[in-house]
Amino acid sequence: MSYTILVVDDNRDTRENIRELLDDNGYQSIGAGNGKVALEMIESKSPDGIILDMNLPEMNGWRLIRRIKDRIAHGLLVIIITAYGDIQMAVDAIKVGVYDFFEKPFNNDKLLISLKNGLEKFEIQKELNTLKSKGLSKIVTADDFGLSRIIKKVLDDARKVARTNFSVLIEGPTGSGKNLLARYIHQQSDRRKGPFINVDCGTISGTLIESELFGHVKGSFTNAYCTKEGKFVAAHGGTLVLDEIGNIPLEQQVKFLRAVEDKKITPIGSNQEYDVDFRLIVATLENLEKLIAAGKFRQDLYYRIAEFTIKVPALVDRQEDILYLAQRFIRHSNHNLNKQVSTEINESVSEKLLSHTWHGNVRELQHVISTAVLLSKNEISSEYIIFRNPSNHNFGITDPLKIPYQKGIALKEDMISNLERMERLYLLKALELADHNKSKAAEIFGIDRKNFYLKLAKYNLN
């Protein structure tokens, strides 16, 4: 396949030298001397990649990148070349989707290698995007989670454990993306071609969970009108994901433990034992260790399912992902609703999104953005950012405050956790308003500097 590469540089000699290098190596090249012409060529020629100088007349490189941000997200390769580069510029470029960064003068061979590798990577991304847009695939990529350091650590752990057969315990608040992470682990593993079976134990009554997991034979109990295959067998050769495992009755946990340890199951009403081969992933918002202390969950089962634990953070604890995910949800909603709302997020919308506490986490953000896209015409305005749940800026005596209750966990402990999260959010807001000047932030927060520093240390905000 011959790729078309747009070379954008106001220096004619540099531009033509790069074009000659590309033509000699099997690429089709086109050129532009400024950002405005480059934008027109991108829209009319749809190149596969761009080699872009940043210091351009009429429209500089940064402005051009902002204008083509959606194209970059959908597989347009951008490599920056500049005589005025620094580390911060490189970091900022990578954050917005630029593939690579070279300072002039650059090594031709390294540029060609980067171009080849980048096009291969972005070709795969285009294929994934095509599959997703056709609804033919549930492929999960790292881009679906965010760009923050904390979520990158989560994904790094997920990739490491994916290559093993360890049972994985994924903990995190509701709506934080636990099931999405489970699917990501499955697709990164050697079992990716096998089945991916998800069972929500929280929606199945305790008396039916055994039948759901182990299966049953016809006539084994009332209403067992036919033989049913259990989820352990359905997941053979693949991955079994169990949501809210704490809902499994204590008396059934022994049988469950044996199935996980020995990979052998016996359906209800049968004398036949079956070998099964599956990877177990457990996703829960419950604190299983506290359920153990309350006598509601077996300790030996906990150690068996928690060979490797990943904690998915709440959205409020990774604020740098909020706007990134919001833009992704705008693109998804545009496709689903057949609309063309801009992915640009103005200051008032940004402030509203960043000041919300997101009790429903990523799921709530997705719903909020979907509603906003539905109501908007060209651009999302703050009036269309509608929150359905209580947040830090709309608590009041008329608010229907919903308090979830988990068996075995005192309400007081949940309250303390929520109060600490709220305090952390207000500390972050004070730092933001003070432009991270801690003395000024302490004054805004309303306490002396010493105690403010202690609070920053408590929440690892130093």
Short mmCIF file of C-alpha atoms in Angstrom, two decimals:
data_model
loop_
_atom_site.label_atom_id
_atom_site.label_comp_id
_atom_site.label_asym_id
_atom_site.label_seq_id
_atom_site.Cartn_x
_atom_site.Cartn_y
_atom_site.Cartn_z
CA MET A 1 0.00 0.00 0.00
CA SER A 2 1.32 3.44 -0.95
CA TYR A 3 0.77 6.08 1.72
CA THR A 4 0.29 9.79 1.01
CA ILE A 5 2.33 12.05 3.29
CA LEU A 6 1.82 15.81 3.58
CA VAL A 7 5.02 17.75 4.32
CA VAL A 8 4.36 21.14 5.93
CA ASP A 9 7.32 23.54 6.20
CA ASP A 10 7.70 27.18 5.21
CA ASN A 11 11.32 26.56 4.17
CA ARG A 12 11.08 25.42 0.54
CA ASP A 13 14.45 23.61 0.56
CA THR A 14 13.62 21.64 3.70
CA ARG A 15 10.17 20.79 2.40
CA GLU A 16 11.42 19.56 -0.97
CA ASN A 17 14.30 17.57 0.58
CA ILE A 18 11.86 15.70 2.81
CA ARG A 19 9.51 15.08 -0.14
CA GLU A 20 12.39 13.68 -2.18
CA LEU A 21 13.35 11.39 0.71
CA LEU A 22 9.76 10.13 0.94
CA ASP A 23 9.36 9.63 -2.83
CA ASP A 24 12.61 7.64 -2.94
CA ASN A 25 11.26 5.33 -0.25
CA GLY A 26 7.93 4.49 -1.87
CA TYR A 27 5.67 7.17 -0.40
CA GLN A 28 3.56 9.69 -2.32
CA SER A 29 4.31 13.17 -1.02
CA ILE A 30 2.51 16.49 -1.21
CA GLY A 31 3.68 19.79 0.24
CA ALA A 32 2.39 22.97 1.88
CA GLY A 33 4.26 26.11 2.90
CA ASN A 34 1.92 27.35 5.65
CA GLY A 35 -0.73 26.07 8.03
CA LYS A 36 -3.70 27.47 6.14
CA VAL A 37 -2.77 25.72 2.89
CA ALA A 38 -1.97 22.57 4.86
CA LEU A 39 -5.48 22.55 6.38
CA GLU A 40 -7.03 22.89 2.92
CA MET A 41 -4.92 20.00 1.61
CA ILE A 42 -5.80 17.83 4.59
CA GLU A 43 -9.49 18.38 3.89
CA SER A 44 -9.19 17.87 0.12
CA LYS A 45 -6.46 15.20 -0.16
CA SER A 46 -6.98 13.24 3.11
CA PRO A 47 -3.31 12.27 3.56
CA ASP A 48 -2.33 9.28 5.70
CA GLY A 49 0.34 11.20 7.58
CA ILE A 50 1.77 14.68 8.14
CA ILE A 51 5.35 15.77 8.76
CA LEU A 52 4.78 19.14 10.37
CA ASP A 53 7.00 22.11 11.17
CA MET A 54 5.63 24.13 14.10
CA ASN A 55 6.85 27.64 13.24
CA LEU A 56 4.59 28.40 10.26
CA PRO A 57 3.11 31.58 8.77
CA GLU A 58 -0.67 32.31 8.75
CA MET A 59 -1.50 29.31 10.99
CA ASN A 60 1.19 27.80 13.24
CA GLY A 61 1.58 24.11 13.99
CA TRP A 62 -0.31 24.16 17.29
CA ARG A 63 -3.36 25.83 15.73
CA LEU A 64 -3.32 23.34 12.88
CA ILE A 65 -3.13 20.40 15.31
CA ARG A 66 -6.14 21.74 17.21
CA ARG A 67 -8.10 22.02 13.96
CA ILE A 68 -7.39 18.40 12.97
CA LYS A 69 -7.70 16.87 16.44
CA ASP A 70 -10.60 14.62 15.43
CA ARG A 71 -8.68 13.31 12.41
CA ILE A 72 -5.69 12.51 14.63
CA ALA A 73 -7.97 10.59 16.99
CA HIS A 74 -9.25 8.56 14.04
CA GLY A 75 -5.83 7.53 12.72
CA LEU A 76 -4.10 10.50 11.05
CA LEU A 77 -0.37 10.22 11.78
CA VAL A 78 1.42 13.45 12.78
CA ILE A 79 5.20 13.75 13.21
CA ILE A 80 6.59 17.11 14.31
CA ILE A 81 9.89 18.58 13.10
CA THR A 82 11.08 21.88 14.54
CA ALA A 83 14.17 23.96 15.12
CA TYR A 84 12.71 25.41 18.32
CA GLY A 85 11.90 22.27 20.30
CA ASP A 86 12.20 21.50 23.96
CA ILE A 87 11.13 18.69 26.25
CA GLN A 88 7.92 20.42 27.32
CA MET A 89 6.88 20.96 23.72
CA ALA A 90 7.46 17.28 23.00
CA VAL A 91 5.38 16.24 26.03
CA ASP A 92 2.54 18.60 25.08
CA ALA A 93 2.60 17.28 21.52
CA ILE A 94 2.37 13.65 22.55
CA LYS A 95 -0.54 14.48 24.87
CA VAL A 96 -2.65 15.72 21.94
CA GLY A 97 -1.98 12.64 19.84
CA VAL A 98 1.21 13.51 17.93
CA TYR A 99 3.11 10.29 17.22
CA ASP A 100 6.73 11.52 17.27
CA PHE A 101 8.87 14.63 17.63
CA PHE A 102 12.18 15.53 15.93
CA GLU A 103 14.44 18.53 16.36
CA LYS A 104 16.18 19.96 13.29
CA PRO A 105 18.55 18.83 11.96
CA PHE A 106 17.18 15.29 12.14
CA ASN A 107 18.43 11.88 11.05
CA ASN A 108 16.70 10.76 7.84
CA ASP A 109 16.82 7.07 8.71
CA LYS A 110 15.26 7.66 12.13
CA LEU A 111 12.52 9.76 10.53
CA LEU A 112 11.74 6.98 8.03
CA ILE A 113 11.66 4.33 10.79
CA SER A 114 9.31 6.47 12.88
CA LEU A 115 7.07 7.07 9.88
CA LYS A 116 6.89 3.34 9.06
CA ASN A 117 6.15 2.31 12.64
CA GLY A 118 3.61 5.07 13.11
CA LEU A 119 1.70 4.22 9.93
CA GLU A 120 1.54 0.57 10.94
CA LYS A 121 0.21 1.48 14.37
CA PHE A 122 -2.33 3.96 13.02
CA GLU A 123 -3.46 1.50 10.33
CA ILE A 124 -4.40 -0.94 13.09
CA GLN A 125 -6.17 1.90 14.93
CA LYS A 126 -8.15 2.76 11.79
CA GLU A 127 -9.25 -0.86 11.45
CA LEU A 128 -10.35 -0.93 15.09
CA ASN A 129 -12.26 2.32 14.66
CA THR A 130 -13.96 0.92 11.54
CA LEU A 131 -14.98 -2.24 13.38
CA LYS A 132 -16.28 -0.20 16.30
CA SER A 133 -18.26 2.17 14.04
CA LYS A 134 -19.93 -0.82 12.34
CA GLY A 135 -20.81 -2.34 15.68
CA LEU A 136 -18.89 -5.47 14.71
CA SER A 137 -16.44 -5.40 17.57
CA LYS A 138 -16.16 -4.71 21.25
CA ILE A 139 -12.45 -4.11 21.03
CA VAL A 140 -11.10 -2.15 24.00
CA THR A 141 -7.92 -0.08 23.67
CA ALA A 142 -5.91 1.99 26.13
CA ASP A 143 -7.44 5.11 24.57
CA ASP A 144 -10.81 4.14 26.06
CA PHE A 145 -9.56 4.81 29.60
CA GLY A 146 -7.71 8.12 29.66
CA LEU A 147 -4.26 9.70 29.66
CA SER A 148 -3.62 10.35 33.35
CA ARG A 149 -0.60 8.87 35.11
CA ILE A 150 -2.82 6.94 37.54
CA ILE A 151 -4.85 5.26 34.77
CA LYS A 152 -1.69 4.47 32.80
CA LYS A 153 -0.42 2.61 35.87
CA VAL A 154 -3.69 0.67 36.02
CA LEU A 155 -3.34 -0.30 32.34
CA ASP A 156 0.30 -1.23 32.79
CA ASP A 157 -0.67 -3.60 35.63
CA ALA A 158 -3.50 -4.98 33.50
CA ARG A 159 -1.15 -5.78 30.60
CA LYS A 160 1.33 -7.48 32.92
CA VAL A 161 -1.23 -9.75 34.56
CA ALA A 162 -2.97 -10.45 31.23
CA ARG A 163 0.00 -12.57 30.16
CA THR A 164 -0.50 -14.88 33.17
CA ASN A 165 -3.33 -17.13 34.37
CA PHE A 166 -3.65 -15.31 37.69
CA SER A 167 -7.15 -14.71 39.03
CA VAL A 168 -7.67 -10.94 39.11
CA LEU A 169 -9.67 -8.89 41.59
CA ILE A 170 -10.72 -5.49 40.21
CA GLU A 171 -11.93 -3.05 42.86
CA GLY A 172 -13.46 0.34 42.25
CA PRO A 173 -16.56 2.50 42.69
CA THR A 174 -19.65 2.06 40.57
CA GLY A 175 -19.31 3.27 36.99
CA SER A 176 -15.52 3.55 37.13
CA GLY A 177 -14.87 1.10 34.28
CA LYS A 178 -14.20 -2.20 36.04
CA ASN A 179 -15.91 -4.31 33.37
CA LEU A 180 -14.19 -2.40 30.59
CA LEU A 181 -10.85 -3.16 32.26
CA ALA A 182 -11.80 -6.83 32.56
CA ARG A 183 -12.47 -6.98 28.81
CA TYR A 184 -9.16 -5.18 28.17
CA ILE A 185 -7.31 -7.84 30.22
CA HIS A 186 -9.06 -10.60 28.27
CA GLN A 187 -8.15 -9.05 24.91
CA GLN A 188 -4.53 -8.61 25.96
CA SER A 189 -4.25 -12.25 27.05
CA ASP A 190 -3.58 -15.52 25.23
CA ARG A 191 -7.24 -16.34 25.80
CA ARG A 192 -8.48 -13.43 23.67
CA LYS A 193 -9.84 -15.78 20.97
CA GLY A 194 -11.87 -17.65 23.59
CA PRO A 195 -15.25 -16.65 25.08
CA PHE A 196 -15.68 -13.65 27.38
CA ILE A 197 -18.50 -14.45 29.83
CA ASN A 198 -19.83 -11.86 32.26
CA VAL A 199 -22.10 -12.71 35.19
CA ASP A 200 -23.60 -10.04 37.46
CA CYS A 201 -24.03 -11.87 40.77
CA GLY A 202 -25.71 -8.77 42.20
CA THR A 203 -28.78 -9.25 39.97
CA ILE A 204 -29.22 -12.98 40.65
CA SER A 205 -30.89 -14.23 43.82
CA GLY A 206 -28.68 -16.34 46.08
CA THR A 207 -30.73 -19.49 45.41
CA LEU A 208 -30.21 -19.24 41.63
CA ILE A 209 -26.51 -18.38 41.54
CA GLU A 210 -25.42 -22.02 41.83
CA SER A 211 -27.56 -22.99 38.84
CA GLU A 212 -26.30 -19.99 36.85
CA LEU A 213 -22.63 -20.85 37.43
CA PHE A 214 -22.63 -24.66 37.56
CA GLY A 215 -25.62 -25.44 35.38
CA HIS A 216 -28.24 -28.14 36.05
CA VAL A 217 -29.79 -31.20 34.48
CA LYS A 218 -33.43 -31.52 33.54
CA GLY A 219 -35.69 -32.32 36.51
CA SER A 220 -33.04 -31.58 39.14
CA PHE A 221 -35.35 -29.10 40.91
CA THR A 222 -38.74 -27.46 40.46
CA ASN A 223 -39.01 -25.61 37.11
CA ALA A 224 -35.83 -27.28 35.78
CA TYR A 225 -37.64 -28.19 32.56
CA CYS A 226 -34.46 -28.61 30.52
CA THR A 227 -30.73 -29.14 31.00
CA LYS A 228 -28.82 -25.88 31.27
CA GLU A 229 -25.11 -25.27 30.68
CA GLY A 230 -23.50 -23.21 33.46
CA LYS A 231 -21.23 -20.21 33.00
CA PHE A 232 -18.13 -22.15 34.09
CA VAL A 233 -18.56 -24.40 31.06
CA ALA A 234 -19.55 -21.50 28.79
CA ALA A 235 -16.27 -19.74 29.69
CA HIS A 236 -14.12 -22.80 28.84
CA GLY A 237 -10.97 -21.64 27.03
CA GLY A 238 -11.67 -17.99 27.80
CA THR A 239 -12.41 -15.58 30.63
CA LEU A 240 -15.17 -15.60 33.26
CA VAL A 241 -15.97 -12.24 34.86
CA LEU A 242 -18.05 -12.14 38.03
CA ASP A 243 -19.57 -8.86 39.19
CA GLU A 244 -20.28 -8.42 42.91
CA ILE A 245 -19.12 -11.86 44.05
CA GLY A 246 -20.03 -10.92 47.62
CA ASN A 247 -23.61 -11.78 46.71
CA ILE A 248 -22.79 -15.52 46.57
CA PRO A 249 -24.26 -17.09 49.73
CA LEU A 250 -21.69 -18.24 52.26
CA GLU A 251 -22.90 -21.87 52.10
CA GLN A 252 -22.27 -21.99 48.34
CA GLN A 253 -18.81 -20.45 48.49
CA VAL A 254 -17.14 -23.82 49.30
CA LYS A 255 -18.34 -25.34 46.02
CA PHE A 256 -17.33 -22.19 44.19
CA LEU A 257 -13.84 -22.31 45.74
CA ARG A 258 -13.33 -25.89 44.53
CA ALA A 259 -14.36 -24.92 40.99
CA VAL A 260 -11.86 -22.08 40.96
CA GLU A 261 -9.03 -24.11 42.52
CA ASP A 262 -9.46 -27.50 40.79
CA LYS A 263 -11.16 -26.33 37.58
CA LYS A 264 -13.74 -29.11 37.99
CA ILE A 265 -17.50 -28.64 38.24
CA THR A 266 -20.56 -30.79 38.76
CA PRO A 267 -23.93 -29.45 37.54
CA ILE A 268 -26.88 -29.53 39.94
CA GLY A 269 -28.57 -32.93 39.82
CA SER A 270 -25.70 -34.60 37.98
CA ASN A 271 -23.10 -37.19 39.02
CA GLN A 272 -20.87 -36.23 36.09
CA GLU A 273 -17.81 -34.12 36.82
CA TYR A 274 -16.48 -31.85 34.07
CA ASP A 275 -13.05 -30.30 33.59
CA VAL A 276 -13.16 -26.58 32.81
CA ASP A 277 -10.42 -24.17 31.82
CA PHE A 278 -11.09 -20.48 32.41
CA ARG A 279 -9.43 -17.33 33.68
CA LEU A 280 -11.35 -15.72 36.54
CA ILE A 281 -11.74 -11.97 36.92
CA VAL A 282 -13.80 -10.60 39.79
CA ALA A 283 -15.07 -7.01 39.71
CA THR A 284 -16.52 -5.51 42.87
CA LEU A 285 -17.32 -2.21 44.56
CA GLU A 286 -17.72 -4.01 47.88
CA ASN A 287 -14.85 -4.21 50.35
CA LEU A 288 -14.41 -7.98 50.52
CA GLU A 289 -11.95 -7.78 53.41
CA LYS A 290 -14.63 -6.11 55.52
CA LEU A 291 -17.13 -8.78 54.49
CA ILE A 292 -14.59 -11.39 55.69
CA ALA A 293 -14.34 -9.62 59.04
CA ALA A 294 -18.14 -9.63 59.24
CA GLY A 295 -18.21 -13.38 58.58
CA LYS A 296 -19.98 -13.01 55.24
CA PHE A 297 -17.15 -14.06 52.90
CA ARG A 298 -14.64 -16.91 53.11
CA GLN A 299 -11.02 -15.85 53.61
CA ASP A 300 -9.64 -18.79 51.63
CA LEU A 301 -11.85 -17.88 48.67
CA TYR A 302 -10.70 -14.26 48.88
CA TYR A 303 -7.02 -15.28 48.65
CA ARG A 304 -7.82 -17.54 45.68
CA ILE A 305 -9.65 -14.87 43.64
CA ALA A 306 -7.27 -12.04 44.60
CA GLU A 307 -4.01 -13.45 43.26
CA PHE A 308 -3.57 -10.03 41.66
CA THR A 309 -5.54 -6.92 42.64
CA ILE A 310 -6.13 -3.79 40.56
CA LYS A 311 -7.86 -0.75 42.02
CA VAL A 312 -9.69 1.45 39.51
CA PRO A 313 -9.72 5.06 40.77
CA ALA A 314 -12.79 7.23 40.97
CA LEU A 315 -13.08 9.78 38.16
CA VAL A 316 -12.73 12.67 40.63
CA ASP A 317 -9.29 11.30 41.55
CA ARG A 318 -8.06 11.59 37.95
CA GLN A 319 -9.46 14.92 36.87
CA GLU A 320 -7.06 15.21 33.93
CA ASP A 321 -9.07 12.44 32.23
CA ILE A 322 -12.44 14.20 32.47
CA LEU A 323 -12.15 16.49 29.43
CA TYR A 324 -10.32 13.82 27.41
CA LEU A 325 -13.11 11.29 28.03
CA ALA A 326 -15.76 13.96 27.45
CA GLN A 327 -14.37 14.57 23.95
CA ARG A 328 -14.34 10.83 23.22
CA PHE A 329 -17.96 10.58 24.35
CA ILE A 330 -18.88 13.52 22.11
CA ARG A 331 -17.43 11.65 19.13
CA HIS A 332 -19.24 8.43 20.09
CA SER A 333 -22.52 10.29 20.62
CA ASN A 334 -22.15 12.09 17.29
CA HIS A 335 -21.90 8.71 15.60
CA ASN A 336 -24.77 7.13 17.53
CA LEU A 337 -27.06 10.16 17.13
CA ASN A 338 -25.94 11.03 13.58
CA LYS A 339 -24.88 14.53 14.67
CA GLN A 340 -21.85 16.76 14.12
CA VAL A 341 -21.44 18.58 17.42
CA SER A 342 -17.97 20.09 17.85
CA THR A 343 -15.59 18.25 20.15
CA GLU A 344 -14.19 21.58 21.33
CA ILE A 345 -15.10 22.19 24.98
CA ASN A 346 -15.46 25.85 25.94
CA GLU A 347 -14.36 27.32 29.26
CA SER A 348 -17.79 27.37 30.94
CA VAL A 349 -18.48 23.73 30.04
CA SER A 350 -14.98 22.76 31.12
CA GLU A 351 -15.40 24.45 34.50
CA LYS A 352 -18.76 22.78 35.05
CA LEU A 353 -17.41 19.32 34.22
CA LEU A 354 -14.29 19.73 36.35
CA SER A 355 -16.16 21.01 39.42
CA HIS A 356 -18.64 18.11 39.50
CA THR A 357 -17.98 15.27 41.96
CA TRP A 358 -19.02 12.42 39.58
CA HIS A 359 -20.60 9.99 42.03
CA GLY A 360 -21.46 7.84 39.00
CA ASN A 361 -17.90 8.17 37.66
CA VAL A 362 -17.21 7.48 33.96
CA ARG A 363 -20.68 6.06 33.37
CA GLU A 364 -22.25 9.26 34.65
CA LEU A 365 -19.93 11.38 32.49
CA GLN A 366 -20.92 9.37 29.42
CA HIS A 367 -24.63 9.89 30.15
CA VAL A 368 -24.16 13.62 30.76
CA ILE A 369 -22.27 14.07 27.49
CA SER A 370 -24.74 11.96 25.49
CA THR A 371 -27.59 14.15 26.72
CA ALA A 372 -25.63 17.31 25.93
CA VAL A 373 -24.90 16.15 22.37
CA LEU A 374 -28.57 15.26 21.88
CA LEU A 375 -29.66 18.76 22.95
CA SER A 376 -26.89 20.69 21.17
CA LYS A 377 -26.74 21.87 17.59
CA ASN A 378 -23.18 22.97 16.76
CA GLU A 379 -21.39 23.27 20.09
CA ILE A 380 -22.11 22.09 23.61
CA SER A 381 -23.03 24.95 25.95
CA SER A 382 -23.05 24.79 29.74
CA GLU A 383 -26.86 24.86 29.93
CA TYR A 384 -26.92 21.40 28.33
CA ILE A 385 -24.58 19.92 30.95
CA ILE A 386 -27.27 18.47 33.17
CA PHE A 387 -26.43 16.53 36.32
CA ARG A 388 -28.95 14.01 37.61
CA ASN A 389 -27.17 13.18 40.88
CA PRO A 390 -26.09 15.30 43.86
CA SER A 391 -22.67 16.92 43.42
CA ASN A 392 -20.36 19.16 45.36
CA HIS A 393 -21.98 22.30 43.98
CA ASN A 394 -25.67 21.41 44.33
CA PHE A 395 -26.10 19.76 47.71
CA GLY A 396 -29.03 21.18 49.64
CA ILE A 397 -31.83 20.14 51.93
CA THR A 398 -34.11 19.51 48.96
CA ASP A 399 -31.64 17.17 47.22
CA PRO A 400 -32.64 13.50 47.17
CA LEU A 401 -29.35 12.29 48.64
CA LYS A 402 -28.94 8.63 47.73
CA ILE A 403 -26.91 6.63 50.21
CA PRO A 404 -25.90 3.13 49.08
CA TYR A 405 -25.69 0.45 51.74
CA GLN A 406 -23.35 -2.56 51.58
CA LYS A 407 -24.06 -5.41 53.95
CA GLY A 408 -21.36 -5.80 56.55
CA ILE A 409 -19.98 -2.27 56.13
CA ALA A 410 -21.03 0.44 58.59
CA LEU A 411 -22.62 3.54 57.07
CA LYS A 412 -20.23 5.66 59.12
CA GLU A 413 -17.23 4.25 57.25
CA ASP A 414 -18.84 5.07 53.90
CA MET A 415 -19.64 8.57 55.14
CA ILE A 416 -16.02 9.17 56.25
CA SER A 417 -14.78 7.99 52.85
CA ASN A 418 -17.12 10.40 51.03
CA LEU A 419 -16.19 13.30 53.31
CA GLU A 420 -12.49 12.72 52.65
CA ARG A 421 -13.11 12.62 48.91
CA MET A 422 -15.03 15.90 49.19
CA GLU A 423 -12.24 17.54 51.20
CA ARG A 424 -9.67 16.41 48.61
CA LEU A 425 -11.77 17.96 45.84
CA TYR A 426 -11.95 21.29 47.67
CA LEU A 427 -8.19 21.26 48.25
CA LEU A 428 -7.64 20.73 44.51
CA LYS A 429 -10.01 23.61 43.76
CA ALA A 430 -8.13 25.91 46.14
CA LEU A 431 -4.82 25.01 44.44
CA GLU A 432 -6.36 25.62 41.04
CA LEU A 433 -7.72 29.04 42.02
CA ALA A 434 -4.34 29.97 43.51
CA ASP A 435 -2.45 28.79 40.44
CA HIS A 436 -0.79 26.21 42.76
CA ASN A 437 0.63 28.87 45.08
CA LYS A 438 0.20 26.98 48.36
CA SER A 439 0.22 29.99 50.65
CA LYS A 440 -2.49 31.67 48.60
CA ALA A 441 -4.39 28.37 48.33
CA ALA A 442 -4.37 28.04 52.15
CA GLU A 443 -5.89 31.49 52.41
CA ILE A 444 -8.59 30.62 49.85
CA PHE A 445 -9.30 27.33 51.63
CA GLY A 446 -9.63 29.22 54.92
CA ILE A 447 -6.99 27.66 57.16
CA ASP A 448 -3.42 28.48 58.16
CA ARG A 449 -0.55 27.39 55.93
CA LYS A 450 0.77 24.68 58.31
CA ASN A 451 -2.54 22.83 58.51
CA PHE A 452 -3.07 23.27 54.78
CA TYR A 453 0.28 21.57 54.13
CA LEU A 454 -0.73 18.73 56.45
CA LYS A 455 -3.92 18.21 54.48
CA LEU A 456 -1.98 18.21 51.20
CA ALA A 457 0.31 15.54 52.61
CA LYS A 458 -2.68 13.48 53.82
CA TYR A 459 -4.08 13.29 50.28
CA ASN A 460 -0.71 13.03 48.48
CA LEU A 461 -1.21 16.42 46.82
CA ASN A 462 2.32 17.70 47.44
#
